[in-house]
Amino acid sequence: MKRVEEILAQGSEGELQALKAWLFRENIRLETASKELKNMQEQFLKEKVQFQEEMKVLNRKAAGERQRLKEDNQFFEKKMEILQNGFKQLDLDRRRLDKEWARLSAEKELMDEHLLYGGHAEASVFFQGVHNPLSLKKRYKDLIKIFHPDNVAGDKDVIQRINKEYERLREKYEKEFKHA
């Protein structure tokens, strides 16, 4: 098409009609495009608001999850501390028991050695401080529990010596208390 000013100034009736028709179509196209643009803007604003609402919800959920994770982490750290303290205590107990076991083993060896080489006189060590038949019987029962061959600390020879010493002391106390 010729330039619009030329058509308006020198154009024929047909050219003016064609220009009018073109302007009308162009006006309708622009209005339609304007409406579509406006609809798109409205849709964009709705989506923007919806997106902002979704972001607020997600941010609240994320904040809640961060708080829960923080609490879980603190709980885990407390449990770990309890476990570590428990293991430390177990180690201390194990060491204490090892020392006690070593002490008891040394005492048992000393007693066994003392009994093996000392004979009858050393068996009386088990009954020191016993001065009557009741305390003799109680001490005897306690010694049998400790040194019975079925026990870990048990020894057949020691039990025989304890039995001999018990019989000797029992007879001694029976004679003393019969004469008294």
PDB file of C-alpha atoms in Angstrom:
ATOM      1  CA  MET A   1       0.000   0.000   0.000  1.00  0.00           C
ATOM      2  CA  LYS A   2       1.019   3.510  -0.612  1.00  0.00           C
ATOM      3  CA  ARG A   3       1.822   5.703   2.178  1.00  0.00           C
ATOM      4  CA  VAL A   4      -1.243   6.640   4.213  1.00  0.00           C
ATOM      5  CA  GLU A   5      -0.747  10.395   3.743  1.00  0.00           C
ATOM      6  CA  GLU A   6      -0.529  10.047  -0.046  1.00  0.00           C
ATOM      7  CA  ILE A   7      -3.681   7.952  -0.171  1.00  0.00           C
ATOM      8  CA  LEU A   8      -5.534  10.429   2.002  1.00  0.00           C
ATOM      9  CA  ALA A   9      -4.315  13.366  -0.073  1.00  0.00           C
ATOM     10  CA  GLN A  10      -4.511  11.936  -3.594  1.00  0.00           C
ATOM     11  CA  GLY A  11      -6.095   8.562  -3.260  1.00  0.00           C
ATOM     12  CA  SER A  12      -9.111   7.317  -5.112  1.00  0.00           C
ATOM     13  CA  GLU A  13     -12.321   6.245  -3.527  1.00  0.00           C
ATOM     14  CA  GLY A  14     -11.345   2.563  -3.763  1.00  0.00           C
ATOM     15  CA  GLU A  15      -8.007   3.186  -2.155  1.00  0.00           C
ATOM     16  CA  LEU A  16      -9.674   5.100   0.642  1.00  0.00           C
ATOM     17  CA  GLN A  17     -12.137   2.260   1.165  1.00  0.00           C
ATOM     18  CA  ALA A  18      -9.287  -0.262   1.230  1.00  0.00           C
ATOM     19  CA  LEU A  19      -7.404   1.924   3.716  1.00  0.00           C
ATOM     20  CA  LYS A  20     -10.526   2.205   5.863  1.00  0.00           C
ATOM     21  CA  ALA A  21     -11.032  -1.542   5.778  1.00  0.00           C
ATOM     22  CA  TRP A  22      -7.362  -2.102   6.648  1.00  0.00           C
ATOM     23  CA  LEU A  23      -7.580   0.392   9.540  1.00  0.00           C
ATOM     24  CA  PHE A  24     -10.764  -1.289  10.781  1.00  0.00           C
ATOM     25  CA  ARG A  25      -9.145  -4.740  10.680  1.00  0.00           C
ATOM     26  CA  GLU A  26      -6.006  -3.385  12.283  1.00  0.00           C
ATOM     27  CA  ASN A  27      -8.090  -1.694  14.990  1.00  0.00           C
ATOM     28  CA  ILE A  28      -9.944  -4.950  15.702  1.00  0.00           C
ATOM     29  CA  ARG A  29      -6.638  -6.900  15.713  1.00  0.00           C
ATOM     30  CA  LEU A  30      -5.129  -4.407  18.155  1.00  0.00           C
ATOM     31  CA  GLU A  31      -8.203  -4.497  20.414  1.00  0.00           C
ATOM     32  CA  THR A  32      -8.175  -8.301  20.369  1.00  0.00           C
ATOM     33  CA  ALA A  33      -4.450  -8.334  21.092  1.00  0.00           C
ATOM     34  CA  SER A  34      -5.024  -5.778  23.866  1.00  0.00           C
ATOM     35  CA  LYS A  35      -7.767  -7.960  25.407  1.00  0.00           C
ATOM     36  CA  GLU A  36      -5.566 -11.031  25.147  1.00  0.00           C
ATOM     37  CA  LEU A  37      -2.723  -9.120  26.755  1.00  0.00           C
ATOM     38  CA  LYS A  38      -5.037  -7.914  29.519  1.00  0.00           C
ATOM     39  CA  ASN A  39      -6.317 -11.475  30.059  1.00  0.00           C
ATOM     40  CA  MET A  40      -2.728 -12.716  30.152  1.00  0.00           C
ATOM     41  CA  GLN A  41      -1.831 -10.015  32.700  1.00  0.00           C
ATOM     42  CA  GLU A  42      -4.806 -10.973  34.878  1.00  0.00           C
ATOM     43  CA  GLN A  43      -3.890 -14.646  34.596  1.00  0.00           C
ATOM     44  CA  PHE A  44      -0.273 -13.799  35.444  1.00  0.00           C
ATOM     45  CA  LEU A  45      -1.382 -11.812  38.517  1.00  0.00           C
ATOM     46  CA  LYS A  46      -3.606 -14.701  39.667  1.00  0.00           C
ATOM     47  CA  GLU A  47      -0.730 -17.149  39.190  1.00  0.00           C
ATOM     48  CA  LYS A  48       1.614 -14.743  40.979  1.00  0.00           C
ATOM     49  CA  VAL A  49      -0.732 -14.504  43.981  1.00  0.00           C
ATOM     50  CA  GLN A  50      -1.212 -18.283  43.977  1.00  0.00           C
ATOM     51  CA  PHE A  51       2.546 -18.806  43.744  1.00  0.00           C
ATOM     52  CA  GLN A  52       3.121 -16.376  46.643  1.00  0.00           C
ATOM     53  CA  GLU A  53       0.561 -18.254  48.774  1.00  0.00           C
ATOM     54  CA  GLU A  54       2.204 -21.573  47.910  1.00  0.00           C
ATOM     55  CA  MET A  55       5.592 -20.110  48.792  1.00  0.00           C
ATOM     56  CA  LYS A  56       4.266 -18.933  52.175  1.00  0.00           C
ATOM     57  CA  VAL A  57       2.922 -22.438  52.896  1.00  0.00           C
ATOM     58  CA  LEU A  58       6.173 -24.064  51.775  1.00  0.00           C
ATOM     59  CA  ASN A  59       8.230 -21.591  53.826  1.00  0.00           C
ATOM     60  CA  ARG A  60       6.144 -22.392  56.934  1.00  0.00           C
ATOM     61  CA  LYS A  61       6.601 -26.115  56.298  1.00  0.00           C
ATOM     62  CA  ALA A  62      10.337 -25.645  55.755  1.00  0.00           C
ATOM     63  CA  ALA A  63      10.611 -23.616  58.961  1.00  0.00           C
ATOM     64  CA  GLY A  64       8.739 -26.360  60.833  1.00  0.00           C
ATOM     65  CA  GLU A  65      11.010 -29.027  59.347  1.00  0.00           C
ATOM     66  CA  ARG A  66      14.108 -26.999  60.242  1.00  0.00           C
ATOM     67  CA  GLN A  67      12.846 -26.710  63.820  1.00  0.00           C
ATOM     68  CA  ARG A  68      12.052 -30.444  63.965  1.00  0.00           C
ATOM     69  CA  LEU A  69      15.463 -31.247  62.515  1.00  0.00           C
ATOM     70  CA  LYS A  70      17.122 -28.980  65.085  1.00  0.00           C
ATOM     71  CA  GLU A  71      15.216 -30.700  67.909  1.00  0.00           C
ATOM     72  CA  ASP A  72      16.058 -34.144  66.498  1.00  0.00           C
ATOM     73  CA  ASN A  73      19.702 -33.153  66.320  1.00  0.00           C
ATOM     74  CA  GLN A  74      19.672 -31.960  69.941  1.00  0.00           C
ATOM     75  CA  PHE A  75      17.938 -35.188  70.992  1.00  0.00           C
ATOM     76  CA  PHE A  76      20.522 -37.242  69.092  1.00  0.00           C
ATOM     77  CA  GLU A  77      23.375 -35.305  70.726  1.00  0.00           C
ATOM     78  CA  LYS A  78      21.880 -35.955  74.172  1.00  0.00           C
ATOM     79  CA  LYS A  79      21.508 -39.662  73.410  1.00  0.00           C
ATOM     80  CA  MET A  80      25.088 -39.763  72.118  1.00  0.00           C
ATOM     81  CA  GLU A  81      26.325 -38.062  75.280  1.00  0.00           C
ATOM     82  CA  ILE A  82      24.428 -40.582  77.431  1.00  0.00           C
ATOM     83  CA  LEU A  83      25.913 -43.457  75.433  1.00  0.00           C
ATOM     84  CA  GLN A  84      29.411 -42.055  75.675  1.00  0.00           C
ATOM     85  CA  ASN A  85      29.045 -41.578  79.426  1.00  0.00           C
ATOM     86  CA  GLY A  86      27.693 -45.110  79.683  1.00  0.00           C
ATOM     87  CA  PHE A  87      30.684 -46.506  77.807  1.00  0.00           C
ATOM     88  CA  LYS A  88      33.053 -44.492  79.988  1.00  0.00           C
ATOM     89  CA  GLN A  89      31.337 -45.853  83.099  1.00  0.00           C
ATOM     90  CA  LEU A  90      31.472 -49.385  81.715  1.00  0.00           C
ATOM     91  CA  ASP A  91      35.176 -48.974  81.030  1.00  0.00           C
ATOM     92  CA  LEU A  92      35.762 -47.682  84.562  1.00  0.00           C
ATOM     93  CA  ASP A  93      33.739 -50.587  85.985  1.00  0.00           C
ATOM     94  CA  ARG A  94      35.662 -53.070  83.827  1.00  0.00           C
ATOM     95  CA  ARG A  95      38.984 -51.669  85.046  1.00  0.00           C
ATOM     96  CA  ARG A  96      37.800 -51.740  88.658  1.00  0.00           C
ATOM     97  CA  LEU A  97      36.621 -55.327  88.260  1.00  0.00           C
ATOM     98  CA  ASP A  98      39.908 -56.312  86.609  1.00  0.00           C
ATOM     99  CA  LYS A  99      41.805 -54.866  89.575  1.00  0.00           C
ATOM    100  CA  GLU A 100      39.462 -56.599  92.030  1.00  0.00           C
ATOM    101  CA  TRP A 101      39.821 -59.884  90.140  1.00  0.00           C
ATOM    102  CA  ALA A 102      43.605 -59.558  90.178  1.00  0.00           C
ATOM    103  CA  ARG A 103      43.513 -58.815  93.923  1.00  0.00           C
ATOM    104  CA  LEU A 104      41.259 -61.785  94.626  1.00  0.00           C
ATOM    105  CA  SER A 105      43.389 -64.065  92.464  1.00  0.00           C
ATOM    106  CA  ALA A 106      46.487 -62.952  94.336  1.00  0.00           C
ATOM    107  CA  GLU A 107      44.728 -63.548  97.655  1.00  0.00           C
ATOM    108  CA  LYS A 108      43.612 -67.001  96.527  1.00  0.00           C
ATOM    109  CA  GLU A 109      47.121 -67.877  95.398  1.00  0.00           C
ATOM    110  CA  LEU A 110      48.452 -66.685  98.752  1.00  0.00           C
ATOM    111  CA  MET A 111      45.862 -68.740 100.615  1.00  0.00           C
ATOM    112  CA  ASP A 112      46.473 -71.802  98.448  1.00  0.00           C
ATOM    113  CA  GLU A 113      50.218 -71.475  98.909  1.00  0.00           C
ATOM    114  CA  HIS A 114      49.782 -70.900 102.610  1.00  0.00           C
ATOM    115  CA  LEU A 115      47.538 -73.930 102.943  1.00  0.00           C
ATOM    116  CA  LEU A 116      49.667 -76.188 100.774  1.00  0.00           C
ATOM    117  CA  TYR A 117      52.860 -75.517 102.647  1.00  0.00           C
ATOM    118  CA  GLY A 118      51.466 -74.794 106.077  1.00  0.00           C
ATOM    119  CA  GLY A 119      49.237 -77.824 106.663  1.00  0.00           C
ATOM    120  CA  HIS A 120      46.940 -77.984 109.671  1.00  0.00           C
ATOM    121  CA  ALA A 121      48.075 -74.781 111.402  1.00  0.00           C
ATOM    122  CA  GLU A 122      47.347 -72.646 108.332  1.00  0.00           C
ATOM    123  CA  ALA A 123      43.847 -74.080 107.876  1.00  0.00           C
ATOM    124  CA  SER A 124      43.015 -72.415 111.177  1.00  0.00           C
ATOM    125  CA  VAL A 125      43.451 -69.065 109.403  1.00  0.00           C
ATOM    126  CA  PHE A 126      39.997 -69.626 107.916  1.00  0.00           C
ATOM    127  CA  PHE A 127      38.507 -69.885 111.395  1.00  0.00           C
ATOM    128  CA  GLN A 128      40.241 -66.943 113.085  1.00  0.00           C
ATOM    129  CA  GLY A 129      37.917 -64.982 115.327  1.00  0.00           C
ATOM    130  CA  VAL A 130      35.612 -67.976 115.846  1.00  0.00           C
ATOM    131  CA  HIS A 131      35.071 -68.685 119.550  1.00  0.00           C
ATOM    132  CA  ASN A 132      31.834 -70.661 119.790  1.00  0.00           C
ATOM    133  CA  PRO A 133      30.021 -73.475 117.942  1.00  0.00           C
ATOM    134  CA  LEU A 134      27.464 -71.176 116.251  1.00  0.00           C
ATOM    135  CA  SER A 135      30.033 -68.862 114.699  1.00  0.00           C
ATOM    136  CA  LEU A 136      32.104 -71.948 113.776  1.00  0.00           C
ATOM    137  CA  LYS A 137      29.168 -73.479 111.916  1.00  0.00           C
ATOM    138  CA  LYS A 138      28.379 -70.206 110.093  1.00  0.00           C
ATOM    139  CA  ARG A 139      32.019 -69.694 109.070  1.00  0.00           C
ATOM    140  CA  TYR A 140      32.200 -73.307 107.881  1.00  0.00           C
ATOM    141  CA  LYS A 141      29.103 -72.879 105.671  1.00  0.00           C
ATOM    142  CA  ASP A 142      30.506 -69.659 104.192  1.00  0.00           C
ATOM    143  CA  LEU A 143      33.850 -71.319 103.449  1.00  0.00           C
ATOM    144  CA  ILE A 144      32.150 -74.301 101.806  1.00  0.00           C
ATOM    145  CA  LYS A 145      30.236 -71.917  99.529  1.00  0.00           C
ATOM    146  CA  ILE A 146      33.479 -70.254  98.484  1.00  0.00           C
ATOM    147  CA  PHE A 147      35.881 -73.170  98.168  1.00  0.00           C
ATOM    148  CA  HIS A 148      33.599 -76.012  97.068  1.00  0.00           C
ATOM    149  CA  PRO A 149      35.206 -77.816  94.086  1.00  0.00           C
ATOM    150  CA  ASP A 150      32.204 -77.010  91.884  1.00  0.00           C
ATOM    151  CA  ASN A 151      32.862 -73.256  92.246  1.00  0.00           C
ATOM    152  CA  VAL A 152      35.331 -71.210  90.193  1.00  0.00           C
ATOM    153  CA  ALA A 153      37.494 -70.574  93.264  1.00  0.00           C
ATOM    154  CA  GLY A 154      36.978 -74.135  94.511  1.00  0.00           C
ATOM    155  CA  ASP A 155      39.780 -76.526  95.396  1.00  0.00           C
ATOM    156  CA  LYS A 156      39.496 -80.124  96.638  1.00  0.00           C
ATOM    157  CA  ASP A 157      42.609 -79.970  98.834  1.00  0.00           C
ATOM    158  CA  VAL A 158      41.500 -76.737 100.480  1.00  0.00           C
ATOM    159  CA  ILE A 159      38.049 -78.194 101.218  1.00  0.00           C
ATOM    160  CA  GLN A 160      39.658 -81.255 102.821  1.00  0.00           C
ATOM    161  CA  ARG A 161      41.808 -79.062 105.055  1.00  0.00           C
ATOM    162  CA  ILE A 162      38.814 -76.885 105.945  1.00  0.00           C
ATOM    163  CA  ASN A 163      36.801 -80.006 106.801  1.00  0.00           C
ATOM    164  CA  LYS A 164      39.593 -81.360 109.011  1.00  0.00           C
ATOM    165  CA  GLU A 165      40.002 -78.043 110.819  1.00  0.00           C
ATOM    166  CA  TYR A 166      36.226 -77.730 111.251  1.00  0.00           C
ATOM    167  CA  GLU A 167      36.017 -81.210 112.781  1.00  0.00           C
ATOM    168  CA  ARG A 168      38.940 -80.461 115.089  1.00  0.00           C
ATOM    169  CA  LEU A 169      37.437 -77.159 116.282  1.00  0.00           C
ATOM    170  CA  ARG A 170      33.935 -78.623 116.594  1.00  0.00           C
ATOM    171  CA  GLU A 171      35.226 -81.369 118.874  1.00  0.00           C
ATOM    172  CA  LYS A 172      37.227 -78.817 120.860  1.00  0.00           C
ATOM    173  CA  TYR A 173      34.168 -76.561 121.413  1.00  0.00           C
ATOM    174  CA  GLU A 174      31.949 -79.533 122.271  1.00  0.00           C
ATOM    175  CA  LYS A 175      34.398 -80.549 125.024  1.00  0.00           C
ATOM    176  CA  GLU A 176      34.671 -76.973 126.315  1.00  0.00           C
ATOM    177  CA  PHE A 177      30.936 -76.383 126.408  1.00  0.00           C
ATOM    178  CA  LYS A 178      30.208 -79.804 127.980  1.00  0.00           C
ATOM    179  CA  HIS A 179      32.566 -79.022 130.850  1.00  0.00           C
ATOM    180  CA  ALA A 180      31.251 -75.512 131.321  1.00  0.00           C
TER     181      ALA A 180
END
